[in-house]
Amino acid sequence: MKLIYSIILLITLFTNNLLAQSTVEYLDVKKYAIGVYGVTGLNNHSVDFAKLKGTPNCCSGFESGSGIGLNIGMILQYPLTQEIELDIRASVLDLGADLISTQQIPISNLENSNDGDIAVIEHLISSNISTVGLNLGVNYYPLQYLYLHGGAFLGYNISGVFEQEERLISPSNRGVFRETGTRKRNELHGDIPELNSLNSFLNLGVGYSLLLNERGTFLLVPEVSFNLGLNNINSQPWKVNQITFGLALMFNSLSREYDNPINPVR
């Protein structure tokens, strides 16, 4: 019980300290901040089709996919009030992922294999999608240096390609496809059919500005965000969502000195 009371006391003291910091005029002395950023994106694809249009595929249906991408860009922040600032970002998004589905077929459909068993086929579509665009949002500071972000992204798909194959994964020691005489079939690559020109997202995030020097003119800003896809990648049901973890390195232009944790004003 004493441990619980001690934890509650520490949390209370820490919260009070943060609330006290929130009265410091950080955005009041901030003229603007500009910098570059890079994030790692965990891409989640939500799909509902059996094959890309115009491509042969024996899959019964794809439902989802996942991948990891790297987003890079430039960022500009401009205070509007002591708690709210405008946040503008020019970004390149890496949205690729692997769509994977497995299917069971009778072993008799394969060459060089015995009847009376089941074969497992893996269907793979590996996509590489790049989008360049502009994100417009606002940052709200409930506490000094800590902000909540909300915004919207509109971009142009500059690249959308795919590679696909179907491969026999079980049984591992025998069997080939009749069509190819190998353990793979329907191997294709090319541009994603009927790729949409535009891509749009809503995004929510949270970040914290870490001071890198005494004046607070250089910042390292870690941020976590979620991008909700609003439109399909092509003419089929195919949306992309992203969870991102990243860092921004920023130059922070100040109108005057102010009281901060590194360089307190006496």
PDB file of C-alpha atoms in Angstrom:
ATOM      1  CA  MET A   1       0.000   0.000   0.000  1.00  0.00           C
ATOM      2  CA  LYS A   2       2.862   2.394   0.822  1.00  0.00           C
ATOM      3  CA  LEU A   3       4.319   1.706  -2.630  1.00  0.00           C
ATOM      4  CA  ILE A   4       1.021   2.676  -4.289  1.00  0.00           C
ATOM      5  CA  TYR A   5       0.854   5.914  -2.277  1.00  0.00           C
ATOM      6  CA  SER A   6       4.459   6.698  -3.222  1.00  0.00           C
ATOM      7  CA  ILE A   7       3.728   6.152  -6.932  1.00  0.00           C
ATOM      8  CA  ILE A   8       0.621   8.363  -6.750  1.00  0.00           C
ATOM      9  CA  LEU A   9       2.639  11.085  -4.998  1.00  0.00           C
ATOM     10  CA  LEU A  10       5.381  10.973  -7.643  1.00  0.00           C
ATOM     11  CA  ILE A  11       2.829  11.156 -10.465  1.00  0.00           C
ATOM     12  CA  THR A  12       1.127  14.116  -8.766  1.00  0.00           C
ATOM     13  CA  LEU A  13       4.405  15.998  -8.317  1.00  0.00           C
ATOM     14  CA  PHE A  14       5.440  15.286 -11.917  1.00  0.00           C
ATOM     15  CA  THR A  15       2.066  16.456 -13.253  1.00  0.00           C
ATOM     16  CA  ASN A  16       2.165  19.633 -11.180  1.00  0.00           C
ATOM     17  CA  ASN A  17       5.650  20.357 -12.494  1.00  0.00           C
ATOM     18  CA  LEU A  18       4.488  19.958 -16.091  1.00  0.00           C
ATOM     19  CA  LEU A  19       1.462  22.144 -15.475  1.00  0.00           C
ATOM     20  CA  ALA A  20       3.729  24.796 -14.010  1.00  0.00           C
ATOM     21  CA  GLN A  21       5.906  24.643 -17.113  1.00  0.00           C
ATOM     22  CA  SER A  22       2.854  25.103 -19.346  1.00  0.00           C
ATOM     23  CA  THR A  23       2.545  28.698 -18.140  1.00  0.00           C
ATOM     24  CA  VAL A  24       5.954  29.533 -19.611  1.00  0.00           C
ATOM     25  CA  GLU A  25       5.589  31.508 -22.826  1.00  0.00           C
ATOM     26  CA  TYR A  26       7.141  28.982 -25.246  1.00  0.00           C
ATOM     27  CA  LEU A  27       4.872  29.691 -28.229  1.00  0.00           C
ATOM     28  CA  ASP A  28       4.773  33.379 -27.313  1.00  0.00           C
ATOM     29  CA  VAL A  29       8.511  33.733 -27.998  1.00  0.00           C
ATOM     30  CA  LYS A  30       8.601  31.216 -30.868  1.00  0.00           C
ATOM     31  CA  LYS A  31       8.471  33.001 -34.241  1.00  0.00           C
ATOM     32  CA  TYR A  32       8.632  29.838 -36.343  1.00  0.00           C
ATOM     33  CA  ALA A  33      10.429  26.509 -36.590  1.00  0.00           C
ATOM     34  CA  ILE A  34      11.661  24.779 -39.732  1.00  0.00           C
ATOM     35  CA  GLY A  35      13.381  21.454 -40.228  1.00  0.00           C
ATOM     36  CA  VAL A  36      13.554  18.005 -41.742  1.00  0.00           C
ATOM     37  CA  TYR A  37      12.129  14.745 -40.502  1.00  0.00           C
ATOM     38  CA  GLY A  38      12.172  11.023 -41.125  1.00  0.00           C
ATOM     39  CA  VAL A  39       9.830   8.361 -39.811  1.00  0.00           C
ATOM     40  CA  THR A  40       9.444   4.614 -39.936  1.00  0.00           C
ATOM     41  CA  GLY A  41       5.951   3.671 -41.033  1.00  0.00           C
ATOM     42  CA  LEU A  42       4.169   0.434 -40.187  1.00  0.00           C
ATOM     43  CA  ASN A  43       1.928   0.006 -43.220  1.00  0.00           C
ATOM     44  CA  ASN A  44      -1.352  -1.872 -42.954  1.00  0.00           C
ATOM     45  CA  HIS A  45      -3.257  -2.607 -46.168  1.00  0.00           C
ATOM     46  CA  SER A  46      -6.965  -3.436 -46.090  1.00  0.00           C
ATOM     47  CA  VAL A  47      -8.037  -5.088 -49.357  1.00  0.00           C
ATOM     48  CA  ASP A  48     -10.922  -7.112 -50.777  1.00  0.00           C
ATOM     49  CA  PHE A  49     -10.072  -8.727 -54.103  1.00  0.00           C
ATOM     50  CA  ALA A  50      -8.845 -12.053 -55.457  1.00  0.00           C
ATOM     51  CA  LYS A  51      -6.502 -10.609 -58.085  1.00  0.00           C
ATOM     52  CA  LEU A  52      -5.345  -7.357 -59.612  1.00  0.00           C
ATOM     53  CA  LYS A  53      -7.346  -6.406 -62.676  1.00  0.00           C
ATOM     54  CA  GLY A  54      -6.023  -7.980 -65.858  1.00  0.00           C
ATOM     55  CA  THR A  55      -3.615 -10.344 -64.067  1.00  0.00           C
ATOM     56  CA  PRO A  56      -4.016 -14.128 -63.719  1.00  0.00           C
ATOM     57  CA  ASN A  57      -4.219 -15.356 -60.139  1.00  0.00           C
ATOM     58  CA  CYS A  58      -5.767 -18.461 -58.599  1.00  0.00           C
ATOM     59  CA  CYS A  59      -6.160 -16.905 -55.139  1.00  0.00           C
ATOM     60  CA  SER A  60      -9.535 -17.208 -53.420  1.00  0.00           C
ATOM     61  CA  GLY A  61      -9.131 -13.693 -52.003  1.00  0.00           C
ATOM     62  CA  PHE A  62      -6.742 -11.219 -50.346  1.00  0.00           C
ATOM     63  CA  GLU A  63      -7.867  -9.414 -47.188  1.00  0.00           C
ATOM     64  CA  SER A  64      -4.861  -7.621 -45.708  1.00  0.00           C
ATOM     65  CA  GLY A  65      -1.159  -6.970 -45.951  1.00  0.00           C
ATOM     66  CA  SER A  66       1.671  -5.357 -44.021  1.00  0.00           C
ATOM     67  CA  GLY A  67       4.982  -3.670 -44.669  1.00  0.00           C
ATOM     68  CA  ILE A  68       7.521  -1.157 -43.374  1.00  0.00           C
ATOM     69  CA  GLY A  69       8.250   2.127 -45.131  1.00  0.00           C
ATOM     70  CA  LEU A  70      10.395   5.226 -44.661  1.00  0.00           C
ATOM     71  CA  ASN A  71       8.742   8.650 -44.894  1.00  0.00           C
ATOM     72  CA  ILE A  72      10.861  11.785 -45.264  1.00  0.00           C
ATOM     73  CA  GLY A  73      10.066  15.461 -45.598  1.00  0.00           C
ATOM     74  CA  MET A  74      10.340  19.076 -44.492  1.00  0.00           C
ATOM     75  CA  ILE A  75       8.282  20.736 -41.780  1.00  0.00           C
ATOM     76  CA  LEU A  76       7.299  24.315 -40.924  1.00  0.00           C
ATOM     77  CA  GLN A  77       5.616  25.330 -37.664  1.00  0.00           C
ATOM     78  CA  TYR A  78       4.116  28.788 -37.135  1.00  0.00           C
ATOM     79  CA  PRO A  79       2.480  29.796 -33.819  1.00  0.00           C
ATOM     80  CA  LEU A  80      -1.065  31.174 -33.989  1.00  0.00           C
ATOM     81  CA  THR A  81      -1.679  31.549 -30.243  1.00  0.00           C
ATOM     82  CA  GLN A  82       0.183  30.602 -27.049  1.00  0.00           C
ATOM     83  CA  GLU A  83      -1.264  27.071 -27.330  1.00  0.00           C
ATOM     84  CA  ILE A  84      -1.852  26.461 -31.051  1.00  0.00           C
ATOM     85  CA  GLU A  85       0.472  26.502 -34.042  1.00  0.00           C
ATOM     86  CA  LEU A  86       0.118  25.838 -37.759  1.00  0.00           C
ATOM     87  CA  ASP A  87       1.977  22.733 -38.960  1.00  0.00           C
ATOM     88  CA  ILE A  88       2.808  22.367 -42.679  1.00  0.00           C
ATOM     89  CA  ARG A  89       4.748  19.392 -44.058  1.00  0.00           C
ATOM     90  CA  ALA A  90       5.980  18.450 -47.528  1.00  0.00           C
ATOM     91  CA  SER A  91       6.395  14.684 -47.491  1.00  0.00           C
ATOM     92  CA  VAL A  92       7.315  11.604 -49.480  1.00  0.00           C
ATOM     93  CA  LEU A  93       5.474   8.530 -48.177  1.00  0.00           C
ATOM     94  CA  ASP A  94       6.578   4.917 -48.668  1.00  0.00           C
ATOM     95  CA  LEU A  95       3.369   2.861 -48.528  1.00  0.00           C
ATOM     96  CA  GLY A  96       4.399  -0.554 -49.842  1.00  0.00           C
ATOM     97  CA  ALA A  97       3.334  -3.867 -48.317  1.00  0.00           C
ATOM     98  CA  ASP A  98       3.060  -7.593 -48.990  1.00  0.00           C
ATOM     99  CA  LEU A  99      -0.410  -9.047 -49.523  1.00  0.00           C
ATOM    100  CA  ILE A 100      -0.364 -12.731 -48.575  1.00  0.00           C
ATOM    101  CA  SER A 101      -3.083 -15.368 -48.717  1.00  0.00           C
ATOM    102  CA  THR A 102      -2.883 -19.150 -48.348  1.00  0.00           C
ATOM    103  CA  GLN A 103      -5.086 -21.725 -50.014  1.00  0.00           C
ATOM    104  CA  GLN A 104      -5.486 -25.491 -49.769  1.00  0.00           C
ATOM    105  CA  ILE A 105      -5.967 -27.616 -52.897  1.00  0.00           C
ATOM    106  CA  PRO A 106      -6.166 -31.391 -53.478  1.00  0.00           C
ATOM    107  CA  ILE A 107      -2.720 -32.923 -53.891  1.00  0.00           C
ATOM    108  CA  SER A 108      -3.966 -34.615 -57.079  1.00  0.00           C
ATOM    109  CA  ASN A 109      -3.796 -31.228 -58.812  1.00  0.00           C
ATOM    110  CA  LEU A 110       0.004 -31.399 -58.644  1.00  0.00           C
ATOM    111  CA  GLU A 111       2.524 -33.374 -60.668  1.00  0.00           C
ATOM    112  CA  ASN A 112       4.974 -35.764 -58.970  1.00  0.00           C
ATOM    113  CA  SER A 113       2.837 -36.175 -55.874  1.00  0.00           C
ATOM    114  CA  ASN A 114       0.562 -38.784 -54.338  1.00  0.00           C
ATOM    115  CA  ASP A 115      -3.217 -38.551 -54.102  1.00  0.00           C
ATOM    116  CA  GLY A 116      -5.122 -38.382 -50.835  1.00  0.00           C
ATOM    117  CA  ASP A 117      -3.355 -35.383 -49.325  1.00  0.00           C
ATOM    118  CA  ILE A 118      -3.720 -31.592 -49.230  1.00  0.00           C
ATOM    119  CA  ALA A 119      -1.315 -29.047 -50.714  1.00  0.00           C
ATOM    120  CA  VAL A 120      -0.899 -25.525 -49.299  1.00  0.00           C
ATOM    121  CA  ILE A 121      -0.397 -22.691 -51.792  1.00  0.00           C
ATOM    122  CA  GLU A 122       0.848 -19.220 -50.800  1.00  0.00           C
ATOM    123  CA  HIS A 123      -0.294 -16.290 -52.943  1.00  0.00           C
ATOM    124  CA  LEU A 124       1.888 -13.170 -52.726  1.00  0.00           C
ATOM    125  CA  ILE A 125       1.480  -9.680 -54.167  1.00  0.00           C
ATOM    126  CA  SER A 126       4.358  -7.418 -53.146  1.00  0.00           C
ATOM    127  CA  SER A 127       3.584  -3.733 -53.748  1.00  0.00           C
ATOM    128  CA  ASN A 128       5.841  -0.677 -53.843  1.00  0.00           C
ATOM    129  CA  ILE A 129       3.877   2.592 -53.614  1.00  0.00           C
ATOM    130  CA  SER A 130       5.351   6.088 -53.277  1.00  0.00           C
ATOM    131  CA  THR A 131       3.353   9.276 -52.726  1.00  0.00           C
ATOM    132  CA  VAL A 132       4.512  12.899 -52.591  1.00  0.00           C
ATOM    133  CA  GLY A 133       2.279  15.580 -51.124  1.00  0.00           C
ATOM    134  CA  LEU A 134       1.434  18.235 -48.572  1.00  0.00           C
ATOM    135  CA  ASN A 135       0.155  17.819 -45.020  1.00  0.00           C
ATOM    136  CA  LEU A 136      -1.699  20.723 -43.405  1.00  0.00           C
ATOM    137  CA  GLY A 137      -2.490  20.558 -39.692  1.00  0.00           C
ATOM    138  CA  VAL A 138      -2.384  22.196 -36.288  1.00  0.00           C
ATOM    139  CA  ASN A 139      -0.513  21.412 -33.082  1.00  0.00           C
ATOM    140  CA  TYR A 140      -2.157  21.979 -29.704  1.00  0.00           C
ATOM    141  CA  TYR A 141       0.112  22.340 -26.647  1.00  0.00           C
ATOM    142  CA  PRO A 142      -1.637  21.209 -23.435  1.00  0.00           C
ATOM    143  CA  LEU A 143       1.794  21.356 -21.748  1.00  0.00           C
ATOM    144  CA  GLN A 144       4.983  23.137 -22.675  1.00  0.00           C
ATOM    145  CA  TYR A 145       6.887  21.265 -25.445  1.00  0.00           C
ATOM    146  CA  LEU A 146       4.214  18.524 -25.586  1.00  0.00           C
ATOM    147  CA  TYR A 147       1.788  18.815 -28.493  1.00  0.00           C
ATOM    148  CA  LEU A 148      -1.148  16.952 -29.977  1.00  0.00           C
ATOM    149  CA  HIS A 149      -1.270  16.998 -33.767  1.00  0.00           C
ATOM    150  CA  GLY A 150      -4.211  16.776 -36.151  1.00  0.00           C
ATOM    151  CA  GLY A 151      -4.165  17.267 -39.892  1.00  0.00           C
ATOM    152  CA  ALA A 152      -4.858  16.037 -43.407  1.00  0.00           C
ATOM    153  CA  PHE A 153      -2.567  14.893 -46.219  1.00  0.00           C
ATOM    154  CA  LEU A 154      -3.180  15.130 -49.963  1.00  0.00           C
ATOM    155  CA  GLY A 155      -0.611  13.640 -52.303  1.00  0.00           C
ATOM    156  CA  TYR A 156       0.152  12.381 -55.789  1.00  0.00           C
ATOM    157  CA  ASN A 157       1.127   8.745 -56.395  1.00  0.00           C
ATOM    158  CA  ILE A 158       4.466   8.973 -58.205  1.00  0.00           C
ATOM    159  CA  SER A 159       5.058   5.208 -58.265  1.00  0.00           C
ATOM    160  CA  GLY A 160       2.955   2.078 -57.940  1.00  0.00           C
ATOM    161  CA  VAL A 161       4.428  -1.267 -58.976  1.00  0.00           C
ATOM    162  CA  PHE A 162       3.896  -4.880 -57.956  1.00  0.00           C
ATOM    163  CA  GLU A 163       5.410  -8.341 -58.116  1.00  0.00           C
ATOM    164  CA  GLN A 164       3.329 -11.461 -57.664  1.00  0.00           C
ATOM    165  CA  GLU A 165       3.770 -15.207 -57.484  1.00  0.00           C
ATOM    166  CA  GLU A 166       2.026 -18.335 -56.281  1.00  0.00           C
ATOM    167  CA  ARG A 167       4.226 -20.936 -54.651  1.00  0.00           C
ATOM    168  CA  LEU A 168       3.802 -24.398 -53.234  1.00  0.00           C
ATOM    169  CA  ILE A 169       4.827 -24.402 -49.570  1.00  0.00           C
ATOM    170  CA  SER A 170       3.450 -27.806 -48.508  1.00  0.00           C
ATOM    171  CA  PRO A 171       4.326 -30.594 -49.034  1.00  0.00           C
ATOM    172  CA  SER A 172       7.877 -29.309 -48.971  1.00  0.00           C
ATOM    173  CA  ASN A 173       9.557 -32.357 -50.470  1.00  0.00           C
ATOM    174  CA  ARG A 174       7.442 -33.134 -53.531  1.00  0.00           C
ATOM    175  CA  GLY A 175       4.969 -31.769 -56.049  1.00  0.00           C
ATOM    176  CA  VAL A 176       5.047 -29.177 -58.839  1.00  0.00           C
ATOM    177  CA  PHE A 177       2.384 -27.183 -60.659  1.00  0.00           C
ATOM    178  CA  ARG A 178       1.154 -28.826 -63.854  1.00  0.00           C
ATOM    179  CA  GLU A 179       1.226 -25.507 -65.756  1.00  0.00           C
ATOM    180  CA  THR A 180       4.902 -24.700 -65.119  1.00  0.00           C
ATOM    181  CA  GLY A 181       6.565 -27.933 -64.022  1.00  0.00           C
ATOM    182  CA  THR A 182       7.964 -25.986 -61.034  1.00  0.00           C
ATOM    183  CA  ARG A 183       6.811 -25.069 -57.533  1.00  0.00           C
ATOM    184  CA  LYS A 184       5.837 -21.554 -58.692  1.00  0.00           C
ATOM    185  CA  ARG A 185       3.281 -20.155 -61.120  1.00  0.00           C
ATOM    186  CA  ASN A 186       1.661 -16.849 -62.165  1.00  0.00           C
ATOM    187  CA  GLU A 187       4.914 -14.931 -61.673  1.00  0.00           C
ATOM    188  CA  LEU A 188       4.300 -11.360 -62.861  1.00  0.00           C
ATOM    189  CA  HIS A 189       5.548  -7.832 -62.265  1.00  0.00           C
ATOM    190  CA  GLY A 190       4.631  -4.397 -63.537  1.00  0.00           C
ATOM    191  CA  ASP A 191       2.629  -1.271 -62.792  1.00  0.00           C
ATOM    192  CA  ILE A 192      -0.374  -1.572 -60.484  1.00  0.00           C
ATOM    193  CA  PRO A 193      -3.417  -1.616 -62.811  1.00  0.00           C
ATOM    194  CA  GLU A 194      -5.697   1.440 -62.698  1.00  0.00           C
ATOM    195  CA  LEU A 195      -3.582   3.204 -60.057  1.00  0.00           C
ATOM    196  CA  ASN A 196      -5.327   6.282 -58.674  1.00  0.00           C
ATOM    197  CA  SER A 197      -3.482   9.570 -59.135  1.00  0.00           C
ATOM    198  CA  LEU A 198      -4.263  10.988 -55.680  1.00  0.00           C
ATOM    199  CA  ASN A 199      -3.866   9.688 -52.152  1.00  0.00           C
ATOM    200  CA  SER A 200      -5.324  11.251 -49.006  1.00  0.00           C
ATOM    201  CA  PHE A 201      -5.060  10.672 -45.252  1.00  0.00           C
ATOM    202  CA  LEU A 202      -6.296  12.050 -41.966  1.00  0.00           C
ATOM    203  CA  ASN A 203      -3.612  12.020 -39.283  1.00  0.00           C
ATOM    204  CA  LEU A 204      -3.434  12.268 -35.510  1.00  0.00           C
ATOM    205  CA  GLY A 205      -0.268  12.298 -33.459  1.00  0.00           C
ATOM    206  CA  VAL A 206       1.630  13.342 -30.380  1.00  0.00           C
ATOM    207  CA  GLY A 207       5.110  14.855 -30.177  1.00  0.00           C
ATOM    208  CA  TYR A 208       7.545  16.415 -27.745  1.00  0.00           C
ATOM    209  CA  SER A 209      10.171  19.105 -28.453  1.00  0.00           C
ATOM    210  CA  LEU A 210      13.551  18.382 -26.845  1.00  0.00           C
ATOM    211  CA  LEU A 211      15.937  21.344 -26.519  1.00  0.00           C
ATOM    212  CA  LEU A 212      19.397  20.710 -27.987  1.00  0.00           C
ATOM    213  CA  ASN A 213      21.075  23.956 -26.895  1.00  0.00           C
ATOM    214  CA  GLU A 214      20.784  26.558 -24.139  1.00  0.00           C
ATOM    215  CA  ARG A 215      18.708  29.061 -26.099  1.00  0.00           C
ATOM    216  CA  GLY A 216      16.343  26.409 -27.382  1.00  0.00           C
ATOM    217  CA  THR A 217      16.984  27.339 -31.007  1.00  0.00           C
ATOM    218  CA  PHE A 218      17.622  23.740 -32.053  1.00  0.00           C
ATOM    219  CA  LEU A 219      15.103  21.014 -31.338  1.00  0.00           C
ATOM    220  CA  LEU A 220      14.910  17.250 -31.631  1.00  0.00           C
ATOM    221  CA  VAL A 221      11.260  16.264 -31.887  1.00  0.00           C
ATOM    222  CA  PRO A 222      10.141  12.630 -31.518  1.00  0.00           C
ATOM    223  CA  GLU A 223       6.610  11.997 -32.750  1.00  0.00           C
ATOM    224  CA  VAL A 224       4.157   9.105 -32.985  1.00  0.00           C
ATOM    225  CA  SER A 225       1.227   9.376 -35.361  1.00  0.00           C
ATOM    226  CA  PHE A 226      -1.536   7.454 -37.128  1.00  0.00           C
ATOM    227  CA  ASN A 227      -2.467   8.036 -40.770  1.00  0.00           C
ATOM    228  CA  LEU A 228      -5.962   6.929 -41.783  1.00  0.00           C
ATOM    229  CA  GLY A 229      -6.325   6.264 -45.508  1.00  0.00           C
ATOM    230  CA  LEU A 230      -9.367   7.906 -47.110  1.00  0.00           C
ATOM    231  CA  ASN A 231      -9.276   6.585 -50.671  1.00  0.00           C
ATOM    232  CA  ASN A 232      -8.351   3.396 -52.528  1.00  0.00           C
ATOM    233  CA  ILE A 233      -4.944   2.829 -54.102  1.00  0.00           C
ATOM    234  CA  ASN A 234      -6.561   1.778 -57.379  1.00  0.00           C
ATOM    235  CA  SER A 235     -10.048   1.027 -58.700  1.00  0.00           C
ATOM    236  CA  GLN A 236     -10.383  -1.965 -56.338  1.00  0.00           C
ATOM    237  CA  PRO A 237     -11.075  -1.973 -52.561  1.00  0.00           C
ATOM    238  CA  TRP A 238      -7.536  -1.235 -51.344  1.00  0.00           C
ATOM    239  CA  LYS A 239      -6.838   1.251 -48.542  1.00  0.00           C
ATOM    240  CA  VAL A 240      -3.630   1.954 -46.615  1.00  0.00           C
ATOM    241  CA  ASN A 241      -3.279   2.972 -42.956  1.00  0.00           C
ATOM    242  CA  GLN A 242       0.020   3.841 -41.273  1.00  0.00           C
ATOM    243  CA  ILE A 243       1.425   4.015 -37.753  1.00  0.00           C
ATOM    244  CA  THR A 244       4.607   6.097 -37.754  1.00  0.00           C
ATOM    245  CA  PHE A 245       7.499   6.595 -35.324  1.00  0.00           C
ATOM    246  CA  GLY A 246       9.878   9.390 -36.218  1.00  0.00           C
ATOM    247  CA  LEU A 247      12.210  12.261 -35.410  1.00  0.00           C
ATOM    248  CA  ALA A 248      12.447  15.831 -36.659  1.00  0.00           C
ATOM    249  CA  LEU A 249      15.522  18.063 -36.414  1.00  0.00           C
ATOM    250  CA  MET A 250      14.406  21.688 -36.327  1.00  0.00           C
ATOM    251  CA  PHE A 251      15.722  25.233 -36.151  1.00  0.00           C
ATOM    252  CA  ASN A 252      13.566  27.223 -33.738  1.00  0.00           C
ATOM    253  CA  SER A 253      13.536  30.993 -34.348  1.00  0.00           C
ATOM    254  CA  LEU A 254      12.861  32.960 -31.148  1.00  0.00           C
ATOM    255  CA  SER A 255      11.858  36.582 -30.637  1.00  0.00           C
ATOM    256  CA  ARG A 256      13.766  36.799 -27.326  1.00  0.00           C
ATOM    257  CA  GLU A 257      15.296  34.788 -24.493  1.00  0.00           C
ATOM    258  CA  TYR A 258      12.908  32.889 -22.270  1.00  0.00           C
ATOM    259  CA  ASP A 259      12.909  30.678 -19.212  1.00  0.00           C
ATOM    260  CA  ASN A 260      13.583  27.081 -20.266  1.00  0.00           C
ATOM    261  CA  PRO A 261      14.814  23.911 -18.525  1.00  0.00           C
ATOM    262  CA  ILE A 262      18.332  24.200 -19.994  1.00  0.00           C
ATOM    263  CA  ASN A 263      18.852  27.945 -19.623  1.00  0.00           C
ATOM    264  CA  PRO A 264      16.658  29.355 -16.815  1.00  0.00           C
ATOM    265  CA  VAL A 265      16.226  33.121 -16.853  1.00  0.00           C
ATOM    266  CA  ARG A 266      17.016  34.506 -13.386  1.00  0.00           C
TER     267      ARG A 266
END
